[in-house]
Coordinates of C-alpha atoms and ligand atoms in Angstrom, one line a residue:
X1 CA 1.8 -2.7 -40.4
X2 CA 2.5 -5.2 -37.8
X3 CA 4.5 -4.0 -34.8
X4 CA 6.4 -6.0 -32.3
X5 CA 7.4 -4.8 -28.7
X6 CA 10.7 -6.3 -27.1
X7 CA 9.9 -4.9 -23.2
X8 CA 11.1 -5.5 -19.5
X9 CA 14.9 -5.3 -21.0
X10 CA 16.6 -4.7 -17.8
X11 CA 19.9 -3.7 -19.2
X12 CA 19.8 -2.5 -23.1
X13 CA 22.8 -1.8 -25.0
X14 CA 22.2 0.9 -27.7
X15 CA 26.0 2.2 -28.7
X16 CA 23.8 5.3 -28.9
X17 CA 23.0 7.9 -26.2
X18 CA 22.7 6.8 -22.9
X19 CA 25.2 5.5 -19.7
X20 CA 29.1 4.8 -21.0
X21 CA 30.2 4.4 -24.1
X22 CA 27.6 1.3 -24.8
X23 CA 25.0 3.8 -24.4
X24 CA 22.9 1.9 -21.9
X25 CA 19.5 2.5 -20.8
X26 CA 17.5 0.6 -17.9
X27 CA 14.4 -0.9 -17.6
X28 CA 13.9 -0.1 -21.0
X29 CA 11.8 -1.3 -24.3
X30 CA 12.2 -1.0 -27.6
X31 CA 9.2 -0.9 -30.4
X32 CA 10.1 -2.8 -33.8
X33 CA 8.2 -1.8 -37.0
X34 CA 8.8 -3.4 -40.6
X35 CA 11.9 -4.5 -39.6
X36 CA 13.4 -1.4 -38.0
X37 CA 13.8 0.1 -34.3
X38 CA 10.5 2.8 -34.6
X39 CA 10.8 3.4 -30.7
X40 CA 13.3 3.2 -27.3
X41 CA 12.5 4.3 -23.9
X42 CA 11.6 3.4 -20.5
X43 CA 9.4 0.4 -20.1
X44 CA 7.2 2.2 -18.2
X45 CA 6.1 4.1 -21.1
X46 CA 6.0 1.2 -23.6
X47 CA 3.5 2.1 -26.6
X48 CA 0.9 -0.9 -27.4
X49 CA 2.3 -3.3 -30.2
X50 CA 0.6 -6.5 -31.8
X51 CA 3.2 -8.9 -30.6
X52 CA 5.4 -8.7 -27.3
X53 CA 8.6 -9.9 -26.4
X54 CA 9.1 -10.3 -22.3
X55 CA 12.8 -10.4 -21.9
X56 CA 12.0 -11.0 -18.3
X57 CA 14.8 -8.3 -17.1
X58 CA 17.7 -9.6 -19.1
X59 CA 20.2 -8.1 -21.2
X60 CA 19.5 -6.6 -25.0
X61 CA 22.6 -6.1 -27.2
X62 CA 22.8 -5.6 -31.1
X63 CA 23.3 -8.4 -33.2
X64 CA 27.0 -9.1 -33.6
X65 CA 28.6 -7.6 -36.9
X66 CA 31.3 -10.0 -37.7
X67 CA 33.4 -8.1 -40.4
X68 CA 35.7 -10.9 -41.2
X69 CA 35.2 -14.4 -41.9
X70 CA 36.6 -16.7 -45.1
X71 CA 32.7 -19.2 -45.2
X72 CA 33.5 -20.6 -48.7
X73 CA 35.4 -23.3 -48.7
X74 CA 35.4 -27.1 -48.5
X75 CA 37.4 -29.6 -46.4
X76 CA 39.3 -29.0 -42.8
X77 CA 42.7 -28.5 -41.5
X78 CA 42.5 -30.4 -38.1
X79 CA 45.8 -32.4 -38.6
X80 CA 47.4 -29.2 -39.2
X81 CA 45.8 -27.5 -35.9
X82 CA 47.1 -30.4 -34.1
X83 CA 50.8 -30.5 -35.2
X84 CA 50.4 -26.7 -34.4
X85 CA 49.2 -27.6 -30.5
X86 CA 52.4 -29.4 -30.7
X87 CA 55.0 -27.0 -31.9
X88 CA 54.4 -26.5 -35.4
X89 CA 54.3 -22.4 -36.6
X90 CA 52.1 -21.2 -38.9
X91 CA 53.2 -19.6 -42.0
X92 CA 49.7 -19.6 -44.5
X93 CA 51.1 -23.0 -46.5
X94 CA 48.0 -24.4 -45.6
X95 CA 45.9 -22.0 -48.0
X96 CA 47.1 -24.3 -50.4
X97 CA 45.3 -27.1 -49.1
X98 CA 42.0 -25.5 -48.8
X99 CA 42.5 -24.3 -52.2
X100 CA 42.8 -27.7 -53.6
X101 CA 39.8 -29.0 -51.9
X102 CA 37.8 -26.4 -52.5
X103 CA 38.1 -26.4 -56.2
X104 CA 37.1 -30.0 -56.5
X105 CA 33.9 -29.4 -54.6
X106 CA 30.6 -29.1 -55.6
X107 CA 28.4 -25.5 -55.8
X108 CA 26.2 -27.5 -53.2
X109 CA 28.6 -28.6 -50.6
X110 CA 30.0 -24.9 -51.3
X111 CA 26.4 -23.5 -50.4
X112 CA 25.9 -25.9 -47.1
X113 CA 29.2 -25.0 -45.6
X114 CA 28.4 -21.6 -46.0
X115 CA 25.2 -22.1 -44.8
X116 CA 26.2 -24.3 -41.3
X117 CA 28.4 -21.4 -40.4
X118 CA 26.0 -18.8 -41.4
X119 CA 23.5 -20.6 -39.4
X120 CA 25.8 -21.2 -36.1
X121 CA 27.1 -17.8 -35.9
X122 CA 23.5 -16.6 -36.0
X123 CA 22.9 -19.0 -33.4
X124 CA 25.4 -17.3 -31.4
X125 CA 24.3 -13.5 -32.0
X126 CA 25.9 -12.6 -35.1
X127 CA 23.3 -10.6 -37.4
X128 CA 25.5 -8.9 -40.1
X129 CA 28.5 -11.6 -41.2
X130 CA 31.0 -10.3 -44.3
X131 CA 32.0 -13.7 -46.3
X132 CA 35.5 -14.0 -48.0
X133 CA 36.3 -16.0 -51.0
X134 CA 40.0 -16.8 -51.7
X135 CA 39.9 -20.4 -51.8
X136 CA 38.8 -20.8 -55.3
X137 CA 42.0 -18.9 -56.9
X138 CA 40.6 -19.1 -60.4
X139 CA 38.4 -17.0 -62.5
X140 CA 35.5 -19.3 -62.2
X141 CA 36.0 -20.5 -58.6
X142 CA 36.7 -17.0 -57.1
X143 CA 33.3 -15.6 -59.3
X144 CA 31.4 -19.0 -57.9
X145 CA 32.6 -18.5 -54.6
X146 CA 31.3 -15.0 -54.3
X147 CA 28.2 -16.0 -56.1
X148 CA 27.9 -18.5 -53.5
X149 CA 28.6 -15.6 -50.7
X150 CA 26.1 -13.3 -52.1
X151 CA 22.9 -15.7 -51.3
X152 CA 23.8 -15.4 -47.7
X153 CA 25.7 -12.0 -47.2
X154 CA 25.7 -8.8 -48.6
X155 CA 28.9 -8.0 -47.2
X156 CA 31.0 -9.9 -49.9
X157 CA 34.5 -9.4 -50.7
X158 CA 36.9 -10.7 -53.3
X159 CA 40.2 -12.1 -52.0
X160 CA 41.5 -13.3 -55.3
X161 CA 45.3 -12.6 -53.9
X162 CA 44.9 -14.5 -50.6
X163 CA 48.0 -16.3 -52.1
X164 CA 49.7 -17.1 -55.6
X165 CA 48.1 -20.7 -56.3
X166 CA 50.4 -23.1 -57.0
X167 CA 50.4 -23.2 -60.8
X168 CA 51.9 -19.7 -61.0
X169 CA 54.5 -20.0 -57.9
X170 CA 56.9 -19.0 -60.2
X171 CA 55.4 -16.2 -62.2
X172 CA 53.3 -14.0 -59.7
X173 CA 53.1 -11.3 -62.1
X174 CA 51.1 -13.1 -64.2
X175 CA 49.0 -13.9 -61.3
X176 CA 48.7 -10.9 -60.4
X177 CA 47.6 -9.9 -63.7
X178 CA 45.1 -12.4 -63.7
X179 CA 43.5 -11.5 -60.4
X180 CA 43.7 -7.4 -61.6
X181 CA 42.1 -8.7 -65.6
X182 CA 39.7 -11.4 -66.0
X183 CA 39.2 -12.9 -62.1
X184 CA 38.3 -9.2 -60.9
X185 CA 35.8 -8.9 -63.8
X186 CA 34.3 -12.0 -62.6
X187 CA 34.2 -11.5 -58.8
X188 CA 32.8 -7.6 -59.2
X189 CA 29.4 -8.3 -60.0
X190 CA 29.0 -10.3 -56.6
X191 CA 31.4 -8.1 -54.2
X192 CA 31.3 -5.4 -52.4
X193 CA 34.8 -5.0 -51.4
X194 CA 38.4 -6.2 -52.2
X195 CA 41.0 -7.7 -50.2
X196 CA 44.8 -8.7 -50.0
X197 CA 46.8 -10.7 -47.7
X198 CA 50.0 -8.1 -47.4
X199 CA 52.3 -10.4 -46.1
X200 CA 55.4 -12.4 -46.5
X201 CA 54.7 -15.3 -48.4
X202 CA 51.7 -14.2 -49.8
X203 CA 51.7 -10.4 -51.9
X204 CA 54.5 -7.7 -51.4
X205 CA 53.5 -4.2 -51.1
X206 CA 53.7 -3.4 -54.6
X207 CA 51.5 -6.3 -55.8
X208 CA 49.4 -5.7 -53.0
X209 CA 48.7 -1.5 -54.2
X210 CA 48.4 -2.7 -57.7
X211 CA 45.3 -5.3 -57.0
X212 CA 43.5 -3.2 -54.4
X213 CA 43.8 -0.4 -56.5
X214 CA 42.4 -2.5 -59.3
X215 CA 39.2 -2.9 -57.3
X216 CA 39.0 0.5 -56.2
X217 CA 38.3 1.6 -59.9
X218 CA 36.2 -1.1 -60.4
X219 CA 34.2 0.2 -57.4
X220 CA 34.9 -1.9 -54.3
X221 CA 36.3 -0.7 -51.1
X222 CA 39.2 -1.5 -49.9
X223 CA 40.2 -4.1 -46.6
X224 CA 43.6 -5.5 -46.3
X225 CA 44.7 -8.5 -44.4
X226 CA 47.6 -6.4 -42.8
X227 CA 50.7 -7.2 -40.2
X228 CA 49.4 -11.0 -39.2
X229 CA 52.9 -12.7 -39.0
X230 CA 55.1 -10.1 -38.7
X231 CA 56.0 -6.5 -38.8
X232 CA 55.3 -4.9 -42.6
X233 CA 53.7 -2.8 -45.1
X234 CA 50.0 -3.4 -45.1
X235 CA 48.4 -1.1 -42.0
X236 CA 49.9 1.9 -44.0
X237 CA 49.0 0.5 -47.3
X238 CA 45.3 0.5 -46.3
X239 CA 45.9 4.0 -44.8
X240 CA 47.2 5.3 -48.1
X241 CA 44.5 3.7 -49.7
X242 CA 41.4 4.9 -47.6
X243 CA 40.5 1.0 -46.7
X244 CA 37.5 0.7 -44.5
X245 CA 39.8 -2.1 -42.4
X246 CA 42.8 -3.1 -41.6
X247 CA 42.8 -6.7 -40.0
X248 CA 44.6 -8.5 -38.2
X249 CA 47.3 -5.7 -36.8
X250 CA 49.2 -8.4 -34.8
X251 CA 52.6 -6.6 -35.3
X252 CA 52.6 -3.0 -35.4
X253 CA 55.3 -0.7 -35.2
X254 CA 54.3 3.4 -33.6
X255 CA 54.6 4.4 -36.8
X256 CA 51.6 2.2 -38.1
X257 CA 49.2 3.1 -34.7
X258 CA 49.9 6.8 -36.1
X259 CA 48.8 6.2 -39.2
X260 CA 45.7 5.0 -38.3
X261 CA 46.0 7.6 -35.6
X262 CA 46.3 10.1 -38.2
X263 CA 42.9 9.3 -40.4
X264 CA 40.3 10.3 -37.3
X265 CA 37.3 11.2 -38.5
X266 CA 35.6 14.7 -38.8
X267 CA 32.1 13.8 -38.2
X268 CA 32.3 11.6 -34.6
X269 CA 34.8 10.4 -32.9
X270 CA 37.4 7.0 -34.0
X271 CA 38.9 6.9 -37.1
X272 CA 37.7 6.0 -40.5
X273 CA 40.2 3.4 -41.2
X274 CA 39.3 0.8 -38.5
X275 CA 41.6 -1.8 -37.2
X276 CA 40.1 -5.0 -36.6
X277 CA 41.4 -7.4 -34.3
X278 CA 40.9 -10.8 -35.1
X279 CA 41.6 -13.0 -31.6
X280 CA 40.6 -16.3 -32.9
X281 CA 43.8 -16.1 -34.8
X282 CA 46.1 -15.9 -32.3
X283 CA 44.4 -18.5 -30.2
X284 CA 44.6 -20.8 -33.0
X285 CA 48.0 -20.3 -33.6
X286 CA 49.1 -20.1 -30.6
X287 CA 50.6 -16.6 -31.4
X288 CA 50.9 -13.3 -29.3
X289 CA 47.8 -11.3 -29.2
X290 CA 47.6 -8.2 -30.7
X291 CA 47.9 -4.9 -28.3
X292 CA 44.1 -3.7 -28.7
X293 CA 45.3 -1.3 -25.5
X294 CA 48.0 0.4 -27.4
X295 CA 45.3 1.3 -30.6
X296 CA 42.5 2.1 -28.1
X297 CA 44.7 4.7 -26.5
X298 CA 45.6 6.7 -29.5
X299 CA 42.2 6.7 -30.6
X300 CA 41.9 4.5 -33.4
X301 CA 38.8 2.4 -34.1
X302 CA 38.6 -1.3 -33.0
X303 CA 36.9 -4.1 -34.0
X304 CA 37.0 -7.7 -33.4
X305 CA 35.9 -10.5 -35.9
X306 CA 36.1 -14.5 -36.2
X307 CA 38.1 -14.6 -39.1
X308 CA 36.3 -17.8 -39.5
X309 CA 38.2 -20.1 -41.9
X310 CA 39.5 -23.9 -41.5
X311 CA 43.3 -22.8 -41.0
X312 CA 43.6 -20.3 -38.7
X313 CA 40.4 -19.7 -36.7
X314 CA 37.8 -22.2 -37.1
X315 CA 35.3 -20.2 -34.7
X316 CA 32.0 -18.4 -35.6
X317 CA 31.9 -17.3 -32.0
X318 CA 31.6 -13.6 -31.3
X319 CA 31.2 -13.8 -27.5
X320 CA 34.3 -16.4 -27.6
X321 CA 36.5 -13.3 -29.0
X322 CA 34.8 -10.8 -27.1
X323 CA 36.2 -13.2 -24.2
X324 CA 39.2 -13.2 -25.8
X325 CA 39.9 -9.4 -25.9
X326 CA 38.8 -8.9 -22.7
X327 CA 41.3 -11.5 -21.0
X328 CA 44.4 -11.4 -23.6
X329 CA 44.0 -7.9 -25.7
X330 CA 43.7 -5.2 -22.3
X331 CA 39.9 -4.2 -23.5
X332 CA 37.3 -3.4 -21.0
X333 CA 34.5 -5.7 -21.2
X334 CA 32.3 -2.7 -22.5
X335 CA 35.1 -1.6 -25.2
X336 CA 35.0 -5.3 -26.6
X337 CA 31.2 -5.5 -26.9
X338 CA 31.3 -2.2 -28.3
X339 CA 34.1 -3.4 -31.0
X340 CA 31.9 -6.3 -31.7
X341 CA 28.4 -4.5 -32.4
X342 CA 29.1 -1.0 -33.8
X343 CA 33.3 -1.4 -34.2
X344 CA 31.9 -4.1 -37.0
X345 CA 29.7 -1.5 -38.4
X346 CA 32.4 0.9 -38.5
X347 CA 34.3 -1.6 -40.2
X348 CA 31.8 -2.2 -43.0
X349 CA 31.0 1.1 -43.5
X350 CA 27.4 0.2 -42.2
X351 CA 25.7 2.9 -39.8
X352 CA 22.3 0.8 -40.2
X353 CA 23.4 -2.1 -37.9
X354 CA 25.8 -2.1 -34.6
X355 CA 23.6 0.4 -33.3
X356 CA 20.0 0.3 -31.7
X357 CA 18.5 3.4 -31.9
X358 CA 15.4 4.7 -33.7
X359 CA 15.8 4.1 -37.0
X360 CA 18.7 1.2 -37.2
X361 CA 18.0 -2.1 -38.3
X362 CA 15.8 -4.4 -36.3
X363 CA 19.0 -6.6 -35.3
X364 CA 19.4 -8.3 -31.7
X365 CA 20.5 -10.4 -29.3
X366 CA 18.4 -11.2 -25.8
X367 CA 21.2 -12.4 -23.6
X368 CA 20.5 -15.5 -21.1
X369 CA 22.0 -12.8 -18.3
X370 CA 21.0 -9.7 -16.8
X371 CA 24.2 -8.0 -18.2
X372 CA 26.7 -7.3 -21.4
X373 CA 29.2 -8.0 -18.4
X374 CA 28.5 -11.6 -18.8
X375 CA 30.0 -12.3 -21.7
X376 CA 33.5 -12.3 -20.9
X377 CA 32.7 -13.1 -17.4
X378 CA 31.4 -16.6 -18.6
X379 CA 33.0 -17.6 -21.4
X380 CA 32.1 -20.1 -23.4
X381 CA 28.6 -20.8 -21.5
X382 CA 25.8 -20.1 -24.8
X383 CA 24.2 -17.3 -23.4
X384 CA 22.7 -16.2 -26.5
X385 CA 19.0 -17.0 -25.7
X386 CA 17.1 -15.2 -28.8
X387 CA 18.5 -13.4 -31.7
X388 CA 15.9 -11.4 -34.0
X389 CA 17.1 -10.2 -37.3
X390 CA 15.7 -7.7 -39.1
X391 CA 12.5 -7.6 -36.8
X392 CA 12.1 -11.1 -37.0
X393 CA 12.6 -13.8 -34.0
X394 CA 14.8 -16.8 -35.5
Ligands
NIG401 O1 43.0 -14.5 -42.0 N1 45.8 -14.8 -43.3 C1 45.3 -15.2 -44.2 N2 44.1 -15.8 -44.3 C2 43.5 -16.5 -43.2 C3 44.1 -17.8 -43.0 C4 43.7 -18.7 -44.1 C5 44.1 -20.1 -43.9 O2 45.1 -20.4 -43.2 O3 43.4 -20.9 -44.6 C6 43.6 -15.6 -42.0 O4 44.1 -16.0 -41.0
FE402 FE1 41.3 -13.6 -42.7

């Protein structure tokens, strides 16, 4: 078995034991075998490997976990970001217009766009990326689009009720009968999860329980696109429901930090339903950040994610919202690194990657800096300088 030695790390993030809650360790090294970490410690004591990595005293981190992106669609929405840049507010109207476009595309141009993001987010550190569909909005174009998903991601969900397509505006029931029939028979076989935007102008509370519950018995988990434009249901839907996530959590009333408040875990510390934070959004918008202080504080679980999508947040960037947090959202630089490595983990249920300690997956980032710090203290600067996934330099 082939083994590969990543040494003269002078500053490695592990989210496991060691200094603060990134768990650092100095001067360290870490020993890679068939794709997972078989060995951390001091470089000093590095064990003999067939191949070496000299990360000539920078920074190691673990690969980004992005936990929320929409990859499958076809077309963009720049006009729409303009007007917005000059006064325009968003309200999700635009959906529509993705929707459209995205039906009339090919499988192929489907699969490159995917594939382009896929391969600049990787570019920028992200090793684990979850990929949406809920552009498609029919049975065959939601089970395409997740079919689509599934050659890149195993994190796949099925957002069937991202909104009511416009040929049942005026019979949502049926819609949602649609999505909880025949479209969620479809989209299963390719998803892992489920997903509904629980807002106004999109699904009320009551179709929102109905179609996640739907994909609970069909065996998905449960994430819920919760309190984006407003104050409302969905934070404590996803509570009642046990969902992995809750994202977005712009607007959140004491009552909703409680809930999430309320499901801390029994085996570690944080809570099991996460709240992921999703800055790009806001910035795209031009919309008040969400309070990432206020969560932290009463101990519930954050993590931040692109959201990547043409409306709303056309970023694959996790250092840009890990800049974000630090400078509009109240976290600590080490509290937004850790939300973007092992709070995306949390968020996907995924213990395997966030993480790099003996055992986890082989997943990382060498940073072009001698510190984590240096991601929110130069932001926008690609300081990603080599990302190796699953053992393997990209
Ligand atoms: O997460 N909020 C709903 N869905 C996306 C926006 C999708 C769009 O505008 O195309 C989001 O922000
Ligand atoms: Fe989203």
């Amino acid at each position: 078995m082939s083994s590969l030695l990543v040494d003269n790390i002078g500053e490695l993030v592990t989210n496991g034991v060691g200094e603060g809650p990134l768990g650092i360790r100095r001067r360290a090294a870490v020993l890679i075998e068939a794709g997972r970490m078989a060995w951390v410690g001091p470089a000093a004591y590095a064990p003999a490997a067939d191949r070496r990595i000299d990360a000539g005293g920078a920074a190691v981190l673990p690969g980004f976990v992005d936990s929320h992106a929409h990859l499958v669609f076809a077309g963009d929405r720049a006009a729409e970001f303009a007007a917005r840049m000059a006064g325009e507010r968003y309200t999700g109207g635009g959906i529509r217009t993705t929707v459209g476009a995205t039906r009339a595309a090919s499988d192929d141009d489907l699969r490159a766009t995917v594939r382009r993001l896929r391969g600049e987010a990787l570019r920028q550190g992200t090793t684990t990326m979850e990929i949406k569909s809920g552009y498609g909005l029919t049975v065959a174009d939601e089970a395409r689009s997740l079919r689509i998903a599934a050659e890149t991601s195993t994190e796949t969900t099925f957002l069937g009720a991202h909104v009511v397509p416009a040929e049942y505006a005026d019979r949502p029931d049926d819609y949602v009968g649609l999505v909880c029939g025949p479209m969620l028979a479809a989209a299963a076989p390719h998803a892992k999860w489920i997903d509904v935007f629980c807002e106004r102008g999109a699904f009320d509370v009551d179709h929102a329980r109905a179609i996640l519950a739907c994909g609970q018995a069909a065996g998905l988990g449960v994430r819920v696109h919760a309190n984006q434009l407003g104050p409302g249901p969905g934070v404590q839907l996803g509570v009642e429901l046990g969902a992995a996530s809750v994202d977005h959590c712009t607007h959140l009333s004491d009552d909703d930090v409680a809930a999430l408040a309320g499901t801390a875990s029994d085996d570690g510390p944080g809570t099991r339903t996460v709240a992921t934070l999703l800055p790009g959004a806001e910035f795209s918008t031009r919309s008040p950040y969400p309070d990432a202080r206020r969560l932290l504080d009463a101990g519930v679980t954050v993590a931040l994610a692109t959201d990547c999508n043409p409306g709303t947040s056309y970023t694959s960037s996790m250092p840009f919202c890990v800049a974000l947090a630090v400078r509009e959202m109240g976290m600590t630089p080490a509290e937004a690194v850790w939300a973007a490595t092992a709070g995306g983990a949390r968020a996907l249920r995924r213990d395997d990657v966030g993480v790099l300690t003996a055992g986890a997956r082989a997943d990382l980032v060498v940073l072009d800096a001698p510190s984590y710090l240096h991601l929110a203290y130069r932001p926008g600067v690609p300081l990603i300088r080599q990302v190796l996934l699953n053992g393997v330099p990209q």
